[in-house]
Amino acid sequence: PRRYGNAILSRHPVLSRDWVALRPLEDSRSAGWARIDLDGQPLNVYVTHPNYQNDDAGRRMRTQQLADLQAVIARTAGDAPSVVAGDFNTVSAQPELAALEAGHDNAYDALHGRADPRPTLNPHYFPNDSRRIDHVYLQRGALQPLEARIVLDREGAPGVWPSDHFGVYVRFAFAPR
């Protein structure tokens, strides 16, 4: 069936992987998971792209989709720490993100604060929407953000952009045991 694409690219060995369709199924959203071997340390990486609508119906769908994502995390995480990333189609600290944010820290917010004005929506494509809706969450207590910044926010050639969204680069460390 038609699905919005999510990808996890890794130069490290992939130990396990899976994906799940998120409800409601007619919204064509999914979540992906890969457990990678990061220099001898297992790490879960999840990626998703929930509903885009900025109204009550969209918030209800995102709430359901992120609950489905939480179920995937509960089923697959095991003892390995988790990174959850994607285009969440909402800013941080919204009610639909509460369950995820209960156990994960938004890496960019942790280092720059939620009020940082840098958007991830490219104003070339979204001139009236300056939200930061692309996020990287790190499992609280297991992973520590070291650096977080907005990337791919410049034209390559005049009028040529890498995407309609800017990227979020995050560098992190495993927390001391």
Coordinates of N, CA, C and O in Angstrom, one line a residue:
P1 N 0.8 -1.2 0.0 CA 0.0 0.0 0.0 C 0.9 1.3 0.0 O 2.0 1.2 0.4
R2 N 0.3 2.3 -0.4 CA 1.0 3.6 -0.4 C 1.4 4.0 1.0 O 0.6 3.9 1.9
R3 N 2.7 4.4 1.1 CA 3.2 4.9 2.4 C 4.1 6.0 2.2 O 4.8 6.0 1.2
Y4 N 4.2 6.9 3.2 CA 5.2 8.0 3.1 C 6.5 7.3 3.5 O 6.6 6.4 4.4
G5 N 7.6 7.6 2.7 CA 8.9 6.9 3.0 C 9.6 7.4 4.2 O 9.7 8.6 4.4
N6 N 10.1 6.5 4.9 CA 11.1 6.8 6.0 C 12.3 6.0 5.7 O 12.2 4.9 5.3
A7 N 13.5 6.5 6.0 CA 14.7 5.8 5.8 C 15.7 6.0 7.0 O 15.7 7.0 7.6
I8 N 16.4 4.9 7.2 CA 17.5 4.9 8.2 C 18.7 4.5 7.4 O 18.7 3.3 6.9
L9 N 19.7 5.3 7.3 CA 20.9 5.0 6.6 C 22.0 4.9 7.6 O 22.1 5.8 8.5
S10 N 22.8 3.8 7.6 CA 23.8 3.6 8.6 C 25.1 3.1 7.9 O 25.0 2.1 7.1
R11 N 26.2 3.6 8.3 CA 27.5 3.0 7.9 C 27.9 1.9 8.8 O 28.8 1.2 8.6
H12 N 27.1 1.8 10.0 CA 27.4 0.7 11.0 C 26.5 -0.5 10.7 O 25.5 -0.4 10.1
P13 N 27.0 -1.7 11.1 CA 26.2 -2.9 10.8 C 24.8 -2.8 11.5 O 24.6 -2.3 12.6
V14 N 23.8 -3.2 10.7 CA 22.4 -3.3 11.1 C 22.2 -4.7 11.7 O 22.3 -5.7 11.0
L15 N 21.8 -4.7 13.0 CA 21.6 -6.0 13.7 C 20.2 -6.5 13.5 O 19.9 -7.7 13.4
S16 N 19.2 -5.6 13.5 CA 17.8 -5.9 13.4 C 17.1 -4.8 12.7 O 17.5 -3.6 12.8
R17 N 15.9 -5.0 12.1 CA 15.2 -3.9 11.5 C 13.7 -4.3 11.4 O 13.4 -5.5 11.3
D18 N 12.8 -3.3 11.3 CA 11.4 -3.6 11.1 C 10.7 -2.3 10.8 O 11.4 -1.2 10.8
W19 N 9.5 -2.4 10.4 CA 8.7 -1.2 10.2 C 7.2 -1.5 10.5 O 6.9 -2.7 10.6
V20 N 6.4 -0.5 10.8 CA 5.0 -0.8 11.1 C 4.2 0.4 10.5 O 4.6 1.5 10.5
A21 N 3.0 0.0 10.0 CA 2.1 1.0 9.5 C 1.4 1.6 10.8 O 1.1 0.9 11.7
L22 N 1.3 2.9 10.8 CA 0.6 3.6 11.9 C -0.8 3.9 11.6 O -1.2 4.2 10.4
R23 N -1.6 3.8 12.6 CA -3.1 4.1 12.4 C -3.4 5.6 12.5 O -2.6 6.3 13.1
P24 N -4.4 6.1 11.8 CA -5.3 5.3 10.9 C -4.5 4.9 9.6 O -3.8 5.7 9.0
L25 N -4.8 3.7 9.2 CA -4.0 3.2 8.0 C -4.2 4.0 6.8 O -3.3 4.1 5.9
E26 N -5.4 4.6 6.6 CA -5.6 5.4 5.4 C -4.8 6.6 5.3 O -4.7 7.3 4.3
D27 N -4.1 7.0 6.4 CA -3.2 8.2 6.4 C -1.8 7.8 5.8 O -1.0 8.7 5.6
S28 N -1.6 6.6 5.6 CA -0.3 6.1 4.9 C 1.0 6.5 5.6 O 2.0 6.7 5.0
R29 N 0.9 6.5 7.0 CA 2.1 6.8 7.8 C 2.7 5.6 8.3 O 2.0 4.6 8.5
S30 N 4.0 5.6 8.6 CA 4.7 4.4 9.1 C 5.8 4.9 10.1 O 6.1 6.1 10.2
A31 N 6.4 3.9 10.8 CA 7.5 4.1 11.6 C 8.5 3.0 11.3 O 8.2 1.8 11.0
G32 N 9.8 3.4 11.2 CA 10.9 2.4 10.9 C 11.8 2.2 12.1 O 11.9 3.1 13.0
W33 N 12.4 1.1 12.2 CA 13.3 0.8 13.3 C 14.5 0.0 12.8 O 14.4 -0.9 12.0
A34 N 15.7 0.4 13.3 CA 16.9 -0.4 13.1 C 17.7 -0.4 14.4 O 17.8 0.6 15.0
R35 N 18.2 -1.6 14.7 CA 19.1 -1.7 15.8 C 20.5 -1.8 15.1 O 20.7 -2.7 14.3
I36 N 21.4 -0.9 15.4 CA 22.7 -0.9 14.8 C 23.8 -1.2 15.8 O 23.6 -0.9 17.0
D37 N 24.9 -1.6 15.4 CA 26.0 -1.9 16.2 C 26.9 -0.7 16.1 O 27.6 -0.5 15.0
L38 N 26.9 0.2 17.1 CA 27.7 1.4 17.0 C 29.0 1.1 17.8 O 29.1 1.3 19.0
D39 N 30.0 0.6 17.1 CA 31.3 0.3 17.7 C 31.2 -0.6 18.9 O 31.7 -0.3 20.0
G40 N 30.4 -1.7 18.8 CA 30.2 -2.6 19.8 C 29.1 -2.3 20.8 O 28.8 -3.1 21.7
Q41 N 28.4 -1.2 20.6 CA 27.3 -0.8 21.5 C 26.0 -0.8 20.7 O 25.9 -0.1 19.7
P42 N 25.0 -1.6 21.1 CA 23.8 -1.6 20.3 C 23.0 -0.3 20.5 O 23.0 0.3 21.6
L43 N 22.4 0.2 19.5 CA 21.6 1.5 19.5 C 20.4 1.3 18.7 O 20.5 0.9 17.5
N44 N 19.2 1.6 19.2 CA 18.0 1.6 18.5 C 17.8 2.9 17.8 O 17.9 4.0 18.5
V45 N 17.4 2.9 16.6 CA 17.1 4.1 15.8 C 15.7 4.0 15.2 O 15.4 3.0 14.5
Y46 N 14.8 4.9 15.6 CA 13.5 4.9 15.1 C 13.3 6.2 14.3 O 13.8 7.2 14.6
V47 N 12.5 6.1 13.2 CA 12.2 7.2 12.4 C 10.7 7.2 12.1 O 10.1 6.1 11.9
T48 N 10.1 8.3 12.0 CA 8.6 8.4 11.7 C 8.3 9.8 11.1 O 9.1 10.7 11.0
H49 N 7.1 9.9 10.6 CA 6.6 11.1 9.9 C 5.1 11.1 10.1 O 4.3 10.8 9.2
P50 N 4.6 11.5 11.3 CA 3.1 11.5 11.5 C 2.4 12.6 10.7 O 3.0 13.4 10.1
N51 N 1.1 12.6 10.9 CA 0.2 13.4 10.1 C 0.6 14.9 10.2 O 1.0 15.4 11.2
Y52 N 0.3 15.6 9.1 CA 0.7 17.0 9.0 C -0.4 18.0 9.3 O -0.1 19.2 9.5
Q53 N -1.6 17.6 9.5 CA -2.7 18.6 9.7 C -2.5 19.3 11.0 O -2.3 18.7 12.0
N54 N -2.7 20.6 10.9 CA -2.5 21.5 12.1 C -3.9 21.9 12.7 O -4.2 23.0 12.8
D55 N -4.7 20.8 12.9 CA -6.0 21.1 13.4 C -6.3 19.9 14.4 O -5.5 19.0 14.6
D56 N -7.5 19.9 15.0 CA -7.9 18.9 16.0 C -7.8 17.5 15.4 O -7.3 16.5 16.0
A57 N -8.3 17.3 14.1 CA -8.2 16.0 13.5 C -6.7 15.5 13.3 O -6.4 14.4 13.6
G58 N -5.9 16.4 12.9 CA -4.5 16.1 12.7 C -3.8 15.8 14.1 O -3.0 14.9 14.2
R59 N -4.1 16.6 15.1 CA -3.6 16.3 16.4 C -4.0 14.9 17.0 O -3.2 14.2 17.5
R60 N -5.3 14.6 16.7 CA -5.8 13.2 17.1 C -5.0 12.1 16.4 O -4.6 11.1 17.0
M61 N -4.8 12.3 15.1 CA -4.1 11.3 14.3 C -2.7 11.2 14.8 O -2.2 10.1 15.0
R62 N -2.0 12.3 15.0 CA -0.6 12.3 15.5 C -0.5 11.6 16.9 O 0.4 10.8 17.1
T63 N -1.5 11.9 17.7 CA -1.5 11.2 19.0 C -1.6 9.7 18.9 O -0.9 9.0 19.5
Q64 N -2.5 9.2 18.0 CA -2.6 7.8 17.7 C -1.3 7.2 17.1 O -0.8 6.2 17.5
Q65 N -0.8 8.0 16.1 CA 0.4 7.5 15.5 C 1.6 7.4 16.4 O 2.4 6.5 16.3
L66 N 1.7 8.4 17.3 CA 2.8 8.4 18.2 C 2.6 7.3 19.3 O 3.6 6.8 19.9
A67 N 1.4 7.0 19.7 CA 1.1 5.9 20.6 C 1.5 4.6 19.9 O 2.1 3.7 20.6
D68 N 1.2 4.4 18.6 CA 1.7 3.3 17.9 C 3.2 3.2 17.9 O 3.8 2.1 18.0
L69 N 3.9 4.3 17.7 CA 5.3 4.4 17.7 C 5.8 3.9 19.1 O 6.8 3.2 19.2
Q70 N 5.2 4.4 20.2 CA 5.6 4.0 21.5 C 5.5 2.5 21.7 O 6.3 1.9 22.4
A71 N 4.5 1.9 21.1 CA 4.3 0.5 21.2 C 5.4 -0.3 20.5 O 5.9 -1.3 20.9
V72 N 5.9 0.3 19.3 CA 7.0 -0.3 18.6 C 8.3 -0.2 19.5 O 9.0 -1.2 19.6
I73 N 8.5 0.9 20.1 CA 9.6 1.1 20.9 C 9.6 0.1 22.1 O 10.6 -0.5 22.4
A74 N 8.5 0.0 22.7 CA 8.3 -0.9 23.9 C 8.6 -2.4 23.4 O 9.2 -3.2 24.2
R75 N 8.2 -2.7 22.2 CA 8.3 -4.1 21.7 C 9.8 -4.4 21.3 O 10.2 -5.5 21.4
T76 N 10.5 -3.4 20.8 CA 11.8 -3.6 20.1 C 13.0 -3.1 20.9 O 14.1 -3.6 20.6
A77 N 12.9 -2.2 21.8 CA 14.0 -1.5 22.4 C 14.9 -2.4 23.2 O 16.2 -2.3 23.2
G78 N 14.4 -3.3 24.0 CA 15.2 -4.2 24.8 C 16.1 -3.3 25.8 O 15.6 -2.3 26.3
D79 N 17.3 -3.7 25.9 CA 18.2 -2.9 26.8 C 19.0 -1.9 26.1 O 19.8 -1.2 26.7
A80 N 18.9 -1.8 24.8 CA 19.7 -0.8 24.0 C 19.0 0.6 24.1 O 17.8 0.7 24.1
P81 N 19.8 1.7 24.2 CA 19.2 3.0 24.2 C 18.6 3.4 22.8 O 18.9 2.7 21.8
S82 N 17.7 4.4 22.8 CA 17.0 4.7 21.6 C 17.1 6.2 21.2 O 17.1 7.1 22.1
V83 N 17.2 6.4 19.9 CA 17.1 7.7 19.2 C 15.8 7.6 18.4 O 15.6 6.6 17.7
V84 N 15.0 8.7 18.5 CA 13.8 8.7 17.7 C 13.8 10.1 16.9 O 14.0 11.1 17.5
A85 N 13.7 9.9 15.6 CA 13.9 11.1 14.8 C 12.8 11.2 13.7 O 12.2 10.2 13.4
G86 N 12.5 12.4 13.2 CA 11.6 12.5 12.1 C 11.0 13.9 12.0 O 11.3 14.8 12.7
D87 N 10.2 14.0 11.0 CA 9.3 15.1 10.7 C 8.0 14.9 11.5 O 7.2 14.1 11.1
F88 N 7.9 15.5 12.7 CA 6.8 15.2 13.6 C 5.6 16.1 13.3 O 4.6 16.0 13.9
N89 N 5.8 17.1 12.4 CA 4.7 18.0 12.0 C 4.1 18.8 13.1 O 3.0 19.2 13.0
T90 N 4.9 19.0 14.1 CA 4.4 19.8 15.2 C 5.7 20.2 16.0 O 6.7 19.6 15.9
V91 N 5.6 21.4 16.7 CA 6.7 21.8 17.5 C 6.8 21.0 18.8 O 5.8 20.3 19.2
S92 N 7.9 21.0 19.5 CA 8.0 20.2 20.7 C 7.1 20.7 21.8 O 6.6 21.8 21.7
A93 N 6.9 19.9 22.8 CA 6.1 20.2 24.0 C 4.6 20.3 23.7 O 3.9 20.8 24.5
Q94 N 4.2 19.7 22.6 CA 2.7 19.6 22.3 C 2.1 18.4 22.9 O 2.8 17.4 23.1
P95 N 0.9 18.4 23.3 CA 0.3 17.2 23.9 C 0.5 15.9 23.2 O 0.7 14.9 23.9
E96 N 0.4 15.9 21.9 CA 0.6 14.6 21.2 C 2.0 14.0 21.4 O 2.2 12.8 21.1
L97 N 3.0 14.8 21.8 CA 4.3 14.4 22.0 C 4.6 14.0 23.4 O 5.7 13.6 23.7
A98 N 3.6 14.2 24.3 CA 3.9 14.0 25.7 C 4.4 12.6 26.1 O 5.4 12.5 26.9
A99 N 3.9 11.5 25.5 CA 4.3 10.2 25.9 C 5.8 10.0 25.4 O 6.6 9.4 26.2
L100 N 6.1 10.5 24.3 CA 7.5 10.4 23.8 C 8.4 11.2 24.6 O 9.5 10.7 25.0
E101 N 8.0 12.4 24.9 CA 8.9 13.3 25.7 C 9.0 12.9 27.2 O 9.8 13.4 27.9
A102 N 8.1 12.0 27.6 CA 8.2 11.5 29.0 C 9.5 10.7 29.2 O 10.1 10.7 30.3
G103 N 10.0 10.1 28.2 CA 11.2 9.3 28.3 C 12.4 9.7 27.4 O 13.4 9.1 27.4
H104 N 12.2 10.7 26.6 CA 13.2 11.2 25.6 C 13.3 12.7 25.7 O 12.3 13.4 25.9
D105 N 14.5 13.1 25.5 CA 14.8 14.6 25.4 C 15.0 15.0 24.0 O 15.7 14.4 23.2
N106 N 14.4 16.1 23.6 CA 14.6 16.7 22.3 C 16.0 17.3 22.4 O 16.3 18.2 23.1
A107 N 16.9 16.8 21.6 CA 18.3 17.1 21.6 C 18.5 18.6 21.3 O 19.3 19.3 22.0
Y108 N 17.8 19.2 20.3 CA 18.0 20.6 20.0 C 17.5 21.5 21.1 O 18.2 22.4 21.6
D109 N 16.3 21.1 21.7 CA 15.8 21.9 22.8 C 16.7 21.9 24.0 O 16.9 22.8 24.7
A110 N 17.3 20.7 24.3 CA 18.2 20.5 25.5 C 19.4 21.4 25.4 O 19.8 22.0 26.4
L111 N 19.9 21.7 24.2 CA 21.1 22.5 24.0 C 20.8 24.0 23.7 O 21.6 24.8 24.0
H112 N 19.6 24.3 23.1 CA 19.3 25.6 22.7 C 18.1 26.2 23.3 O 17.8 27.4 23.2
G113 N 17.2 25.4 23.9 CA 16.0 25.9 24.5 C 14.9 25.8 23.5 O 15.1 25.9 22.3
R114 N 13.7 25.6 24.0 CA 12.5 25.5 23.1 C 12.2 26.8 22.3 O 11.6 26.7 21.3
A115 N 12.6 27.9 22.9 CA 12.2 29.2 22.3 C 13.2 29.6 21.1 O 13.0 30.6 20.5
D116 N 14.2 28.8 20.9 CA 15.1 29.1 19.8 C 14.3 29.3 18.5 O 13.5 28.4 18.1
P117 N 14.5 30.4 17.8 CA 13.7 30.7 16.6 C 14.0 30.0 15.3 O 13.3 30.1 14.3
R118 N 15.1 29.1 15.3 CA 15.5 28.5 14.0 C 14.4 27.5 13.5 O 14.1 26.5 14.2
P119 N 13.9 27.7 12.4 CA 12.9 26.8 11.8 C 13.5 25.6 11.1 O 14.7 25.6 10.8
T120 N 12.8 24.5 10.9 CA 13.2 23.5 10.0 C 12.4 23.5 8.7 O 12.8 22.8 7.8
L121 N 11.3 24.2 8.7 CA 10.6 24.4 7.5 C 11.3 25.4 6.6 O 11.6 26.5 7.1
N122 N 11.6 25.1 5.4 CA 12.4 26.0 4.5 C 11.4 27.2 4.1 O 10.4 26.9 3.5
P123 N 11.8 28.4 4.4 CA 10.9 29.5 4.1 C 10.8 29.8 2.6 O 9.8 30.4 2.2
H124 N 11.6 29.2 1.8 CA 11.5 29.3 0.3 C 10.2 28.6 -0.1 O 9.5 29.0 -1.0
Y125 N 9.8 27.5 0.6 CA 8.6 26.7 0.3 C 7.5 27.0 1.3 O 6.3 26.8 0.9
F126 N 7.8 27.5 2.5 CA 6.8 27.8 3.5 C 7.1 29.2 4.1 O 7.5 29.4 5.2
P127 N 6.8 30.2 3.3 CA 7.1 31.6 3.7 C 6.4 32.1 4.9 O 6.8 33.0 5.6
N128 N 5.2 31.5 5.2 CA 4.5 31.9 6.4 C 4.4 30.9 7.5 O 3.6 31.0 8.4
D129 N 5.4 30.0 7.5 CA 5.4 29.0 8.6 C 6.9 28.8 9.0 O 7.7 28.2 8.3
S130 N 7.2 29.3 10.2 CA 8.6 29.3 10.7 C 8.7 28.3 11.9 O 9.5 28.6 12.8
R131 N 8.1 27.2 11.8 CA 8.1 26.3 12.9 C 9.3 25.3 12.8 O 9.8 25.0 11.7
R132 N 9.8 24.8 13.9 CA 10.8 23.7 13.9 C 10.0 22.5 14.3 O 9.7 22.2 15.4
I133 N 9.7 21.7 13.2 CA 8.9 20.5 13.4 C 9.6 19.2 13.2 O 9.1 18.1 13.3
D134 N 10.9 19.3 12.9 CA 11.8 18.1 12.7 C 12.6 18.0 13.9 O 13.3 19.0 14.4
H135 N 12.6 16.8 14.5 CA 13.2 16.6 15.9 C 14.0 15.3 15.9 O 13.7 14.4 15.2
V136 N 15.0 15.4 16.8 CA 15.7 14.2 17.2 C 15.6 14.0 18.7 O 16.0 14.9 19.5
Y137 N 15.0 12.9 19.2 CA 14.9 12.7 20.6 C 15.9 11.6 21.0 O 16.0 10.6 20.4
L138 N 16.5 11.8 22.2 CA 17.4 10.9 22.8 C 16.9 10.4 24.1 O 16.3 11.1 24.9
Q139 N 17.0 9.0 24.3 CA 16.5 8.4 25.5 C 17.1 9.1 26.7 O 18.4 9.1 26.8
R140 N 16.3 9.6 27.5 CA 16.7 10.3 28.8 C 17.5 9.3 29.7 O 17.1 8.2 29.9
G141 N 18.7 9.8 30.1 CA 19.5 9.0 31.0 C 20.4 8.0 30.4 O 21.4 7.5 31.0
A142 N 20.2 7.7 29.1 CA 21.0 6.8 28.3 C 21.9 7.5 27.3 O 23.0 7.0 27.0
L143 N 21.4 8.6 26.7 CA 22.2 9.3 25.7 C 22.2 10.8 26.1 O 21.2 11.3 26.6
Q144 N 23.3 11.4 25.8 CA 23.5 12.8 26.1 C 23.8 13.6 24.8 O 24.7 13.3 24.1
P145 N 23.0 14.7 24.6 CA 23.3 15.5 23.4 C 24.6 16.3 23.6 O 24.8 16.9 24.7
L146 N 25.5 16.3 22.6 CA 26.7 17.1 22.7 C 26.6 18.3 21.7 O 27.2 19.3 22.0
E147 N 25.9 18.1 20.6 CA 25.8 19.2 19.6 C 24.5 19.0 18.9 O 24.1 17.8 18.6
A148 N 23.8 20.1 18.6 CA 22.6 20.0 17.8 C 22.5 21.3 17.0 O 22.7 22.4 17.5
R149 N 22.3 21.2 15.7 CA 22.2 22.4 14.8 C 21.4 22.1 13.6 O 21.2 20.9 13.2
I150 N 20.9 23.2 13.0 CA 20.1 23.1 11.8 C 21.1 23.1 10.7 O 22.1 23.9 10.6
V151 N 20.9 22.2 9.7 CA 21.9 22.0 8.6 C 21.0 22.0 7.3 O 19.8 22.0 7.3
L152 N 21.7 22.1 6.2 CA 21.1 22.0 4.8 C 20.1 23.2 4.7 O 19.1 23.1 4.0
D153 N 20.5 24.3 5.3 CA 19.7 25.5 5.3 C 20.2 26.6 4.3 O 19.8 27.8 4.5
R154 N 20.9 26.2 3.3 CA 21.4 27.2 2.3 C 21.2 26.6 0.9 O 21.2 25.4 0.7
E155 N 21.0 27.5 0.0 CA 20.8 27.1 -1.4 C 22.1 26.5 -1.9 O 23.2 27.0 -1.6
G156 N 22.0 25.5 -2.8 CA 23.2 25.0 -3.4 C 23.6 25.9 -4.6 O 24.6 26.6 -4.5
A157 N 22.7 26.0 -5.5 CA 22.8 27.0 -6.6 C 21.6 27.9 -6.4 O 20.7 27.5 -5.7
P158 N 21.6 29.1 -7.0 CA 20.4 30.0 -6.8 C 19.1 29.2 -7.1 O 18.9 28.7 -8.2
G159 N 18.2 29.2 -6.1 CA 16.9 28.6 -6.2 C 16.9 27.1 -6.1 O 15.8 26.5 -6.2
V160 N 18.0 26.5 -5.8 CA 18.1 25.0 -5.7 C 18.4 24.7 -4.2 O 19.4 25.0 -3.6
W161 N 17.4 24.0 -3.6 CA 17.5 23.7 -2.2 C 17.5 22.1 -2.0 O 17.0 21.4 -2.8
P162 N 18.2 21.6 -1.0 CA 18.3 20.2 -0.8 C 16.9 19.6 -0.5 O 16.6 18.5 -0.8
S163 N 16.0 20.4 0.2 CA 14.7 19.9 0.6 C 13.8 21.0 0.9 O 14.2 22.2 1.1
D164 N 12.5 20.7 1.1 CA 11.6 21.7 1.6 C 11.7 21.9 3.2 O 11.1 22.7 3.8
H165 N 12.5 21.0 3.8 CA 12.8 21.1 5.2 C 14.3 21.2 5.3 O 15.1 20.7 4.5
F166 N 14.8 21.9 6.4 CA 16.2 21.9 6.8 C 16.4 20.6 7.6 O 15.5 20.0 8.1
G167 N 17.7 20.2 7.7 CA 18.0 19.1 8.5 C 18.3 19.4 9.9 O 18.6 20.6 10.2
V168 N 18.3 18.4 10.8 CA 18.7 18.6 12.2 C 19.9 17.6 12.4 O 19.7 16.4 12.3
Y169 N 21.1 18.2 12.7 CA 22.3 17.4 12.9 C 22.4 17.3 14.4 O 22.4 18.3 15.1
V170 N 22.6 16.1 14.9 CA 22.8 15.8 16.4 C 23.9 14.9 16.6 O 24.0 13.9 15.9
R171 N 24.8 15.3 17.4 CA 25.9 14.5 17.9 C 25.7 14.2 19.4 O 25.3 15.1 20.1
F172 N 25.8 12.9 19.8 CA 25.5 12.6 21.1 C 26.5 11.5 21.6 O 27.3 11.0 20.9
A173 N 26.5 11.3 22.9 CA 27.3 10.3 23.6 C 26.5 9.4 24.4 O 25.4 9.8 24.9
F174 N 26.9 8.2 24.6 CA 26.3 7.3 25.6 C 26.6 7.8 26.9 O 27.7 8.2 27.2
A175 N 25.5 7.9 27.8 CA 25.7 8.3 29.1 C 26.6 7.3 29.9 O 26.5 6.1 29.6
P176 N 27.3 7.9 30.9 CA 28.1 6.9 31.7 C 27.2 5.9 32.4 O 26.1 6.3 32.9
R177 N 27.7 4.7 32.5 CA 26.9 3.7 33.2 C 26.9 3.9 34.7 O 27.9 4.3 35.3

